[in-house]
Amino acid sequence: MNSNMTNTISDSNKPEVYRPQGLWPKVGFVVLNLWIVLHILAIIAAPVSVSPSSSVERGLWRTLAPYVQVLYQNNGFHFFAPNPEGSNSIRYVLEYEDGTLERGKFPNKQIKPRLLYHRYFMLSENLGQMNGELREIMIRDFARQLCRDAGAERITLLLEWHELALRERIMAGGSLYDEDLYEVTPLGTFTWDELSKSSKENVATTSAR
Amino acid sequence: MGRTVQILERECRNYIGQVSKTWTEFWFIPRDPFSMSVMRILVGWMVFYTTLIWGMRLEAFFNVDGFNSMEMINKNLLTNEGPFAFSFWYWVPEAWVYPVHYLSLAITFCFMIGLYTRVTSILSLIVVISYAYRARYANYGLDQINAILTLYLCIAPSGAYLSVDRWLKKRRAADGVLPVVQPTLATNIATRMTQLHYCVIYLAAGTGKLFGDTWWDGSAMWRGFANAEYQSFDLTWLAYFQPITEMITHTTIAWELSFAFLVWRPLARPIILLMGAGMHFGIGLFMGMWTFGFCMMFGYVTFLDPIKFKHVLEYFCRTSFGESALENPDSLAESSRKHNSKSPLPADYHQGVLLDRNPETSQKTIRDLKKQGYETAGH
């Protein structure tokens, strides 16, 4: 392998650097340079504004937010940071008109392909991290969609936190699925009637029904 | 005093001149769009696949009162994140949801195969962003990387090679010979931006981890492997091999933090990229995030020299299929000549070296060419 993978061409044979000739190409060249600087600042702005951040970093983010957001470059890239943590799942109990019950969970490994599994996984992870009014809205959204999918009359939702097993637990004969690693939080019980009513009350512009 | 000022002024001018020269050489040397064209196929496939999978549960994820309800989008995304989180889905009427989804699939497919690439690349970017914002609460790294790479593929002429556009050009050409693809500034700018963006991604990922004590005490990777919701295989046996998981932890963070600095060093670059590919392959294999892992690796293509990359792929196509499946020999030889402008290679260079499957005779041709004073870059 050549020692330099990008600069394989010797200096004497390098393609020429672009040099603008004339007024308008020069103006264009200046604008292009400014845009490059702006873009670099923009892609830096999102990760540096993740908390904890300084007022300068937040100011940079606020200034460049429109540009960054339009292009969906507003990502912090803090993958598995600061620490890899346990995960959230949604457990639910569906009740049908005839009184039968059905228990379910998402994400679950029966959801295929894996990309779709991760979509569901992100839903439960997001719910686990939300609080306040937004959390309430999201719970109702989940309940409504699960009821609609199954055609159920009533649903009970639970948030399940699965704590990670420490190495010592495994070495002592434990498993990743030990009961004490799970913490369940009830999210509420909803009827289809109230869920569909609350849906109609909201302003709707799109639907894939 | 005056003399000191003069020296200082001269030194400052020299320094600014050097900075300006380095900046211009970094951004404004035309580059062959081959790598970007390969990346278009790979990223195009990923964008198409992502859109296809959304379609499996379109109602659940895109319904006005589904998992990502418009009430939630209005209250959180548009108010908290800002009014610039545009998605065409906000304005698609109910009856048009499926037609719009099928149209999006068609656009991303055309982008993948390189049909009307200039237009379909921009439309694909709009599709990626719109799906991501509308189904905001079901997103993860894959959607972010899809958007980043598609953005840069819009800037470069990513349909210049290996595309239906190119095939159509050949059909339209009077003599049936493909026109030579010229290196472009846009390709170089897009390539540099992708490279820089990758540096930002890994640096942010690395510095973010510095806040976590598990990345310091070496237990972070065990925690990753012990996450039952992520894992594809049972990796609990790793609990008995503490040094291994600790070493993977330290290597991961050292690699992430150093990527932005070492990837520019010619000797370190292959190692850094191979380590990255290994890490992303591992994420795919052990955590089931194949799509994210592959998409991250697709961006590595921009770190490869396009001409060499083209020759390597040519070689593999020749050895696998018996003939060049990438380009016709005329344009490849022409491309080599363009990159050796001061000592253009003779017309038989391509025939004698690049298409020669016998290493002995091809090496002899190279030696002959060198004796005649020709430069054979990469050989």
CSV table of N, CA, C and O in Angstrom, one decimal, chain B residues 125-225:
chain,number,residue,atom,x,y,z
B,125,LEU,N,-32.4,13.4,-0.1
B,125,LEU,CA,-32.0,14.1,1.1
B,125,LEU,C,-33.3,14.6,1.8
B,125,LEU,O,-33.5,14.5,3.0
B,126,ILE,N,-34.2,15.2,1.0
B,126,ILE,CA,-35.5,15.7,1.5
B,126,ILE,C,-36.3,14.5,2.1
B,126,ILE,O,-36.9,14.6,3.2
B,127,VAL,N,-36.2,13.4,1.4
B,127,VAL,CA,-37.0,12.2,1.9
B,127,VAL,C,-36.4,11.8,3.3
B,127,VAL,O,-37.1,11.5,4.2
B,128,VAL,N,-35.0,11.7,3.3
B,128,VAL,CA,-34.4,11.2,4.6
B,128,VAL,C,-34.8,12.1,5.7
B,128,VAL,O,-35.2,11.7,6.8
B,129,ILE,N,-34.6,13.4,5.5
B,129,ILE,CA,-34.9,14.4,6.6
B,129,ILE,C,-36.3,14.4,7.0
B,129,ILE,O,-36.7,14.4,8.2
B,130,SER,N,-37.2,14.3,6.0
B,130,SER,CA,-38.7,14.3,6.3
B,130,SER,C,-39.1,13.1,7.1
B,130,SER,O,-39.9,13.2,8.0
B,131,TYR,N,-38.7,11.9,6.7
B,131,TYR,CA,-39.0,10.7,7.5
B,131,TYR,C,-38.4,10.8,8.9
B,131,TYR,O,-39.1,10.4,9.8
B,132,ALA,N,-37.2,11.3,9.0
B,132,ALA,CA,-36.5,11.4,10.3
B,132,ALA,C,-37.3,12.3,11.2
B,132,ALA,O,-37.5,12.0,12.4
B,133,TYR,N,-37.7,13.5,10.7
B,133,TYR,CA,-38.3,14.4,11.6
B,133,TYR,C,-39.8,14.0,12.0
B,133,TYR,O,-40.2,14.2,13.1
B,134,ARG,N,-40.4,13.4,11.0
B,134,ARG,CA,-41.8,13.0,11.3
B,134,ARG,C,-41.9,11.8,12.3
B,134,ARG,O,-42.8,11.8,13.1
B,135,ALA,N,-40.9,10.9,12.2
B,135,ALA,CA,-40.9,9.7,13.1
B,135,ALA,C,-39.8,9.9,14.1
B,135,ALA,O,-39.0,9.1,14.3
B,136,ARG,N,-39.7,11.1,14.7
B,136,ARG,CA,-38.6,11.6,15.5
B,136,ARG,C,-38.2,10.6,16.6
B,136,ARG,O,-37.1,10.4,17.0
B,137,TYR,N,-39.3,10.0,17.2
B,137,TYR,CA,-39.0,9.3,18.4
B,137,TYR,C,-38.7,7.8,18.2
B,137,TYR,O,-38.6,7.0,19.1
B,138,ALA,N,-38.5,7.5,16.9
B,138,ALA,CA,-38.1,6.1,16.6
B,138,ALA,C,-36.8,6.2,15.8
B,138,ALA,O,-36.4,5.2,15.2
B,139,ASN,N,-36.1,7.3,15.9
B,139,ASN,CA,-34.8,7.5,15.2
B,139,ASN,C,-33.6,7.1,16.0
B,139,ASN,O,-33.7,7.1,17.2
B,140,TYR,N,-32.6,6.8,15.3
B,140,TYR,CA,-31.3,6.6,16.0
B,140,TYR,C,-30.1,6.9,15.1
B,140,TYR,O,-30.4,7.6,14.0
B,141,GLY,N,-28.9,6.5,15.4
B,141,GLY,CA,-27.7,6.9,14.6
B,141,GLY,C,-27.8,6.7,13.1
B,141,GLY,O,-27.3,7.5,12.4
B,142,LEU,N,-28.5,5.6,12.7
B,142,LEU,CA,-28.6,5.3,11.3
B,142,LEU,C,-29.2,6.5,10.5
B,142,LEU,O,-28.7,6.9,9.5
B,143,ASP,N,-30.3,7.1,11.0
B,143,ASP,CA,-30.9,8.2,10.3
B,143,ASP,C,-30.0,9.4,10.3
B,143,ASP,O,-30.0,10.1,9.2
B,144,GLN,N,-29.2,9.6,11.3
B,144,GLN,CA,-28.3,10.8,11.3
B,144,GLN,C,-27.2,10.6,10.3
B,144,GLN,O,-26.9,11.5,9.5
B,145,ILE,N,-26.7,9.4,10.2
B,145,ILE,CA,-25.6,9.2,9.2
B,145,ILE,C,-26.1,9.1,7.8
B,145,ILE,O,-25.5,9.6,6.9
B,146,ASN,N,-27.3,8.6,7.6
B,146,ASN,CA,-28.0,8.6,6.3
B,146,ASN,C,-28.1,10.1,5.8
B,146,ASN,O,-27.7,10.4,4.7
B,147,ALA,N,-28.5,11.0,6.7
B,147,ALA,CA,-28.7,12.4,6.3
B,147,ALA,C,-27.3,13.0,6.0
B,147,ALA,O,-27.2,13.8,5.1
B,148,ILE,N,-26.3,12.8,6.8
B,148,ILE,CA,-25.0,13.4,6.6
B,148,ILE,C,-24.4,12.9,5.3
B,148,ILE,O,-24.0,13.8,4.5
B,149,LEU,N,-24.4,11.7,5.0
B,149,LEU,CA,-23.8,11.2,3.8
B,149,LEU,C,-24.6,11.6,2.5
B,149,LEU,O,-24.0,11.9,1.5
B,150,THR,N,-25.9,11.6,2.7
B,150,THR,CA,-26.7,12.0,1.5
B,150,THR,C,-26.5,13.4,1.2
B,150,THR,O,-26.5,13.8,0.0
B,151,LEU,N,-26.3,14.2,2.2
B,151,LEU,CA,-26.1,15.7,2.0
B,151,LEU,C,-24.8,15.9,1.2
B,151,LEU,O,-24.8,16.6,0.2
B,152,TYR,N,-23.8,15.2,1.5
B,152,TYR,CA,-22.5,15.3,0.8
B,152,TYR,C,-22.6,14.7,-0.6
B,152,TYR,O,-21.9,15.2,-1.5
B,153,LEU,N,-23.4,13.7,-0.8
B,153,LEU,CA,-23.6,13.1,-2.1
B,153,LEU,C,-24.4,14.0,-3.0
B,153,LEU,O,-24.3,13.9,-4.2
B,154,CYS,N,-25.1,15.0,-2.4
B,154,CYS,CA,-25.8,16.0,-3.2
B,154,CYS,C,-24.8,17.0,-3.8
B,154,CYS,O,-25.0,17.6,-4.9
B,155,ILE,N,-23.8,17.2,-3.0
B,155,ILE,CA,-22.8,18.2,-3.4
B,155,ILE,C,-21.9,17.7,-4.6
B,155,ILE,O,-21.6,18.4,-5.6
B,156,ALA,N,-21.4,16.5,-4.4
B,156,ALA,CA,-20.5,15.9,-5.4
B,156,ALA,C,-21.3,15.4,-6.6
B,156,ALA,O,-22.5,15.0,-6.4
B,157,PRO,N,-20.7,15.3,-7.8
B,157,PRO,CA,-21.4,14.6,-8.9
B,157,PRO,C,-21.3,13.1,-8.7
B,157,PRO,O,-20.6,12.4,-9.4
B,158,SER,N,-22.2,12.6,-7.8
B,158,SER,CA,-22.0,11.2,-7.4
B,158,SER,C,-22.6,10.2,-8.4
B,158,SER,O,-22.5,9.0,-8.3
B,159,GLY,N,-23.2,10.8,-9.5
B,159,GLY,CA,-23.6,9.9,-10.6
B,159,GLY,C,-22.7,9.8,-11.7
B,159,GLY,O,-23.0,9.3,-12.8
B,160,ALA,N,-21.5,10.3,-11.5
B,160,ALA,CA,-20.5,10.4,-12.6
B,160,ALA,C,-20.0,9.0,-13.1
B,160,ALA,O,-19.8,8.8,-14.2
B,161,TYR,N,-19.9,8.1,-12.2
B,161,TYR,CA,-19.5,6.7,-12.5
B,161,TYR,C,-20.6,5.7,-12.0
B,161,TYR,O,-21.4,6.1,-11.1
B,162,LEU,N,-20.6,4.5,-12.6
B,162,LEU,CA,-21.4,3.4,-12.1
B,162,LEU,C,-22.9,3.8,-11.9
B,162,LEU,O,-23.5,3.5,-10.9
B,163,SER,N,-23.4,4.5,-12.9
B,163,SER,CA,-24.8,5.0,-12.8
B,163,SER,C,-25.5,4.8,-14.1
B,163,SER,O,-24.9,4.6,-15.1
B,164,VAL,N,-26.8,4.8,-14.0
B,164,VAL,CA,-27.7,4.8,-15.2
B,164,VAL,C,-27.4,6.0,-16.0
B,164,VAL,O,-27.4,6.0,-17.2
B,165,ASP,N,-27.2,7.1,-15.3
B,165,ASP,CA,-26.9,8.4,-16.0
B,165,ASP,C,-25.7,8.2,-17.0
B,165,ASP,O,-25.7,8.6,-18.1
B,166,ARG,N,-24.7,7.5,-16.5
B,166,ARG,CA,-23.5,7.3,-17.3
B,166,ARG,C,-23.7,6.3,-18.4
B,166,ARG,O,-23.3,6.5,-19.5
B,167,TRP,N,-24.5,5.3,-18.1
B,167,TRP,CA,-24.9,4.4,-19.2
B,167,TRP,C,-25.7,5.1,-20.3
B,167,TRP,O,-25.5,4.8,-21.5
B,168,LEU,N,-26.6,6.0,-19.9
B,168,LEU,CA,-27.4,6.7,-20.9
B,168,LEU,C,-26.5,7.6,-21.7
B,168,LEU,O,-26.7,7.7,-22.9
B,169,LYS,N,-25.5,8.2,-21.0
B,169,LYS,CA,-24.5,9.0,-21.8
B,169,LYS,C,-23.8,8.2,-22.8
B,169,LYS,O,-23.6,8.7,-24.0
B,170,LYS,N,-23.5,7.0,-22.5
B,170,LYS,CA,-22.7,6.1,-23.4
B,170,LYS,C,-23.6,5.8,-24.6
B,170,LYS,O,-23.2,5.8,-25.7
B,171,ARG,N,-24.9,5.5,-24.3
B,171,ARG,CA,-25.8,5.2,-25.4
B,171,ARG,C,-26.0,6.3,-26.3
B,171,ARG,O,-26.2,6.1,-27.5
B,172,ARG,N,-26.0,7.5,-25.7
B,172,ARG,CA,-26.3,8.7,-26.6
B,172,ARG,C,-25.0,9.1,-27.4
B,172,ARG,O,-25.1,9.8,-28.4
B,173,ALA,N,-23.8,8.7,-26.9
B,173,ALA,CA,-22.6,9.1,-27.6
B,173,ALA,C,-22.6,8.5,-29.0
B,173,ALA,O,-22.9,7.4,-29.2
B,174,ALA,N,-22.1,9.4,-29.9
B,174,ALA,CA,-22.2,8.9,-31.3
B,174,ALA,C,-21.3,7.7,-31.5
B,174,ALA,O,-21.7,6.8,-32.2
B,175,ASP,N,-20.1,7.6,-30.9
B,175,ASP,CA,-19.2,6.5,-31.2
B,175,ASP,C,-19.3,5.4,-30.1
B,175,ASP,O,-18.6,4.4,-30.1
B,176,GLY,N,-20.2,5.6,-29.1
B,176,GLY,CA,-20.5,4.6,-28.1
B,176,GLY,C,-19.4,4.6,-27.1
B,176,GLY,O,-19.4,3.6,-26.2
B,177,VAL,N,-18.5,5.5,-27.1
B,177,VAL,CA,-17.4,5.5,-26.1
B,177,VAL,C,-17.7,6.5,-25.0
B,177,VAL,O,-18.2,7.6,-25.2
B,178,LEU,N,-17.5,6.0,-23.7
B,178,LEU,CA,-17.9,6.9,-22.6
B,178,LEU,C,-17.0,8.1,-22.5
B,178,LEU,O,-15.8,8.0,-22.7
B,179,PRO,N,-17.6,9.3,-22.3
B,179,PRO,CA,-16.8,10.5,-22.1
B,179,PRO,C,-15.9,10.4,-20.9
B,179,PRO,O,-16.3,9.7,-19.9
B,180,VAL,N,-14.8,11.0,-20.9
B,180,VAL,CA,-13.9,11.0,-19.7
B,180,VAL,C,-14.5,11.8,-18.6
B,180,VAL,O,-15.0,12.9,-18.8
B,181,VAL,N,-14.5,11.2,-17.4
B,181,VAL,CA,-15.0,11.9,-16.2
B,181,VAL,C,-13.9,12.8,-15.7
B,181,VAL,O,-12.8,12.4,-15.5
B,182,GLN,N,-14.2,14.1,-15.5
B,182,GLN,CA,-13.3,15.1,-15.1
B,182,GLN,C,-13.3,15.2,-13.6
B,182,GLN,O,-14.3,15.1,-12.9
B,183,PRO,N,-12.1,15.3,-13.0
B,183,PRO,CA,-12.1,15.6,-11.5
B,183,PRO,C,-12.7,16.9,-11.3
B,183,PRO,O,-12.6,17.8,-12.1
B,184,THR,N,-13.5,17.0,-10.2
B,184,THR,CA,-14.2,18.3,-9.9
B,184,THR,C,-13.9,18.9,-8.5
B,184,THR,O,-13.6,18.1,-7.6
B,185,LEU,N,-14.1,20.2,-8.4
B,185,LEU,CA,-14.0,20.8,-7.1
B,185,LEU,C,-15.1,20.4,-6.2
B,185,LEU,O,-14.8,20.2,-5.0
B,186,ALA,N,-16.3,20.2,-6.7
B,186,ALA,CA,-17.4,19.8,-5.8
B,186,ALA,C,-17.1,18.5,-5.2
B,186,ALA,O,-17.5,18.3,-4.0
B,187,THR,N,-16.5,17.6,-5.9
B,187,THR,CA,-16.2,16.3,-5.3
B,187,THR,C,-15.2,16.4,-4.2
B,187,THR,O,-15.4,15.8,-3.1
B,188,ASN,N,-14.2,17.3,-4.4
B,188,ASN,CA,-13.2,17.4,-3.3
B,188,ASN,C,-13.8,18.1,-2.1
B,188,ASN,O,-13.6,17.6,-1.0
B,189,ILE,N,-14.7,19.1,-2.3
B,189,ILE,CA,-15.3,19.8,-1.2
B,189,ILE,C,-16.2,18.8,-0.4
B,189,ILE,O,-16.2,18.7,0.8
B,190,ALA,N,-17.0,18.0,-1.2
B,190,ALA,CA,-17.9,17.0,-0.5
B,190,ALA,C,-17.0,15.9,0.2
B,190,ALA,O,-17.4,15.5,1.3
B,191,THR,N,-15.9,15.5,-0.4
B,191,THR,CA,-15.1,14.5,0.2
B,191,THR,C,-14.5,15.1,1.5
B,191,THR,O,-14.5,14.4,2.6
B,192,ARG,N,-14.0,16.3,1.4
B,192,ARG,CA,-13.3,16.9,2.6
B,192,ARG,C,-14.4,17.1,3.7
B,192,ARG,O,-14.1,16.9,4.9
B,193,MET,N,-15.6,17.5,3.4
B,193,MET,CA,-16.6,17.7,4.4
B,193,MET,C,-17.0,16.4,5.1
B,193,MET,O,-17.2,16.3,6.3
B,194,THR,N,-17.1,15.3,4.3
B,194,THR,CA,-17.4,14.0,4.9
B,194,THR,C,-16.3,13.6,5.8
B,194,THR,O,-16.6,13.1,7.0
B,195,GLN,N,-15.0,13.8,5.4
B,195,GLN,CA,-13.9,13.4,6.2
B,195,GLN,C,-13.9,14.2,7.6
B,195,GLN,O,-13.8,13.6,8.6
B,196,LEU,N,-14.1,15.5,7.4
B,196,LEU,CA,-14.2,16.4,8.6
B,196,LEU,C,-15.4,16.0,9.5
B,196,LEU,O,-15.2,16.0,10.8
B,197,HIS,N,-16.5,15.7,8.9
B,197,HIS,CA,-17.7,15.3,9.7
B,197,HIS,C,-17.4,14.0,10.5
B,197,HIS,O,-17.8,13.9,11.7
B,198,TYR,N,-16.7,13.1,9.9
B,198,TYR,CA,-16.4,11.9,10.6
B,198,TYR,C,-15.5,12.2,11.8
B,198,TYR,O,-15.6,11.5,12.8
B,199,CYS,N,-14.6,13.1,11.6
B,199,CYS,CA,-13.7,13.5,12.7
B,199,CYS,C,-14.5,14.1,13.8
B,199,CYS,O,-14.3,13.7,15.0
B,200,VAL,N,-15.5,14.9,13.5
B,200,VAL,CA,-16.3,15.5,14.5
B,200,VAL,C,-17.2,14.5,15.2
B,200,VAL,O,-17.3,14.4,16.5
B,201,ILE,N,-17.7,13.5,14.4
B,201,ILE,CA,-18.5,12.5,15.0
B,201,ILE,C,-17.8,11.7,16.1
B,201,ILE,O,-18.2,11.5,17.2
B,202,TYR,N,-16.6,11.2,15.7
B,202,TYR,CA,-15.8,10.3,16.6
B,202,TYR,C,-15.3,11.1,17.7
B,202,TYR,O,-15.2,10.6,18.9
B,203,LEU,N,-14.9,12.3,17.5
B,203,LEU,CA,-14.4,13.1,18.6
B,203,LEU,C,-15.5,13.4,19.6
B,203,LEU,O,-15.2,13.3,20.8
B,204,ALA,N,-16.7,13.7,19.1
B,204,ALA,CA,-17.8,14.0,20.0
B,204,ALA,C,-18.1,12.7,20.8
B,204,ALA,O,-18.4,12.7,22.0
B,205,ALA,N,-18.1,11.6,20.1
B,205,ALA,CA,-18.4,10.3,20.7
B,205,ALA,C,-17.4,10.0,21.8
B,205,ALA,O,-17.7,9.5,22.9
B,206,GLY,N,-16.1,10.3,21.5
B,206,GLY,CA,-15.1,10.0,22.4
B,206,GLY,C,-15.1,10.9,23.7
B,206,GLY,O,-15.0,10.4,24.8
B,207,THR,N,-15.2,12.2,23.4
B,207,THR,CA,-15.2,13.2,24.5
B,207,THR,C,-16.5,13.0,25.4
B,207,THR,O,-16.4,13.1,26.6
B,208,GLY,N,-17.6,12.6,24.8
B,208,GLY,CA,-18.8,12.4,25.6
B,208,GLY,C,-18.6,11.2,26.6
B,208,GLY,O,-19.1,11.2,27.7
B,209,LYS,N,-17.8,10.2,26.1
B,209,LYS,CA,-17.6,9.1,27.0
B,209,LYS,C,-16.6,9.4,28.1
B,209,LYS,O,-16.6,8.7,29.2
B,210,LEU,N,-15.9,10.5,28.0
B,210,LEU,CA,-14.9,10.8,29.1
B,210,LEU,C,-15.6,11.2,30.4
B,210,LEU,O,-15.0,11.1,31.5
B,211,PHE,N,-16.9,11.5,30.3
B,211,PHE,CA,-17.7,11.8,31.5
B,211,PHE,C,-18.1,10.6,32.3
B,211,PHE,O,-18.4,10.7,33.4
B,212,GLY,N,-18.0,9.4,31.6
B,212,GLY,CA,-18.5,8.2,32.2
B,212,GLY,C,-17.4,7.4,32.9
B,212,GLY,O,-16.4,7.2,32.3
B,213,ASP,N,-17.7,7.1,34.2
B,213,ASP,CA,-16.6,6.3,34.9
B,213,ASP,C,-16.4,4.9,34.4
B,213,ASP,O,-15.3,4.4,34.5
B,214,THR,N,-17.4,4.4,33.7
B,214,THR,CA,-17.2,3.0,33.2
B,214,THR,C,-16.2,2.9,32.0
B,214,THR,O,-15.6,1.9,31.7
B,215,TRP,N,-16.1,4.1,31.4
B,215,TRP,CA,-15.1,4.1,30.3
B,215,TRP,C,-13.7,4.3,30.8
B,215,TRP,O,-12.7,4.0,30.1
B,216,TRP,N,-13.6,4.7,32.1
B,216,TRP,CA,-12.3,4.8,32.8
B,216,TRP,C,-11.9,3.5,33.5
B,216,TRP,O,-10.8,3.1,33.4
B,217,ASP,N,-12.9,2.9,34.1
B,217,ASP,CA,-12.6,1.7,34.9
B,217,ASP,C,-12.6,0.4,34.0
B,217,ASP,O,-12.4,-0.7,34.5
B,218,GLY,N,-13.0,0.6,32.7
B,218,GLY,CA,-12.8,-0.5,31.8
B,218,GLY,C,-14.1,-1.4,31.7
B,218,GLY,O,-14.1,-2.4,30.9
B,219,SER,N,-15.1,-1.1,32.4
B,219,SER,CA,-16.3,-2.0,32.4
B,219,SER,C,-17.3,-1.6,31.4
B,219,SER,O,-18.4,-2.3,31.2
B,220,ALA,N,-17.1,-0.5,30.6
B,220,ALA,CA,-18.1,0.0,29.7
B,220,ALA,C,-18.5,-1.1,28.6
B,220,ALA,O,-19.7,-1.3,28.3
B,221,MET,N,-17.5,-1.7,28.0
B,221,MET,CA,-17.9,-2.7,27.0
B,221,MET,C,-18.6,-3.9,27.5
B,221,MET,O,-19.5,-4.4,26.9
B,222,TRP,N,-18.2,-4.3,28.8
B,222,TRP,CA,-19.0,-5.4,29.4
B,222,TRP,C,-20.5,-4.9,29.5
B,222,TRP,O,-21.4,-5.7,29.2
B,223,ARG,N,-20.7,-3.7,29.9
B,223,ARG,CA,-22.1,-3.2,30.0
B,223,ARG,C,-22.8,-3.2,28.7
B,223,ARG,O,-24.0,-3.4,28.6
B,224,GLY,N,-22.0,-2.9,27.7
B,224,GLY,CA,-22.6,-2.9,26.3
B,224,GLY,C,-23.0,-4.3,25.9
B,224,GLY,O,-24.1,-4.6,25.4
B,225,PHE,N,-22.1,-5.3,26.2
B,225,PHE,CA,-22.4,-6.7,25.8
B,225,PHE,C,-23.5,-7.3,26.7
B,225,PHE,O,-24.1,-8.2,26.3
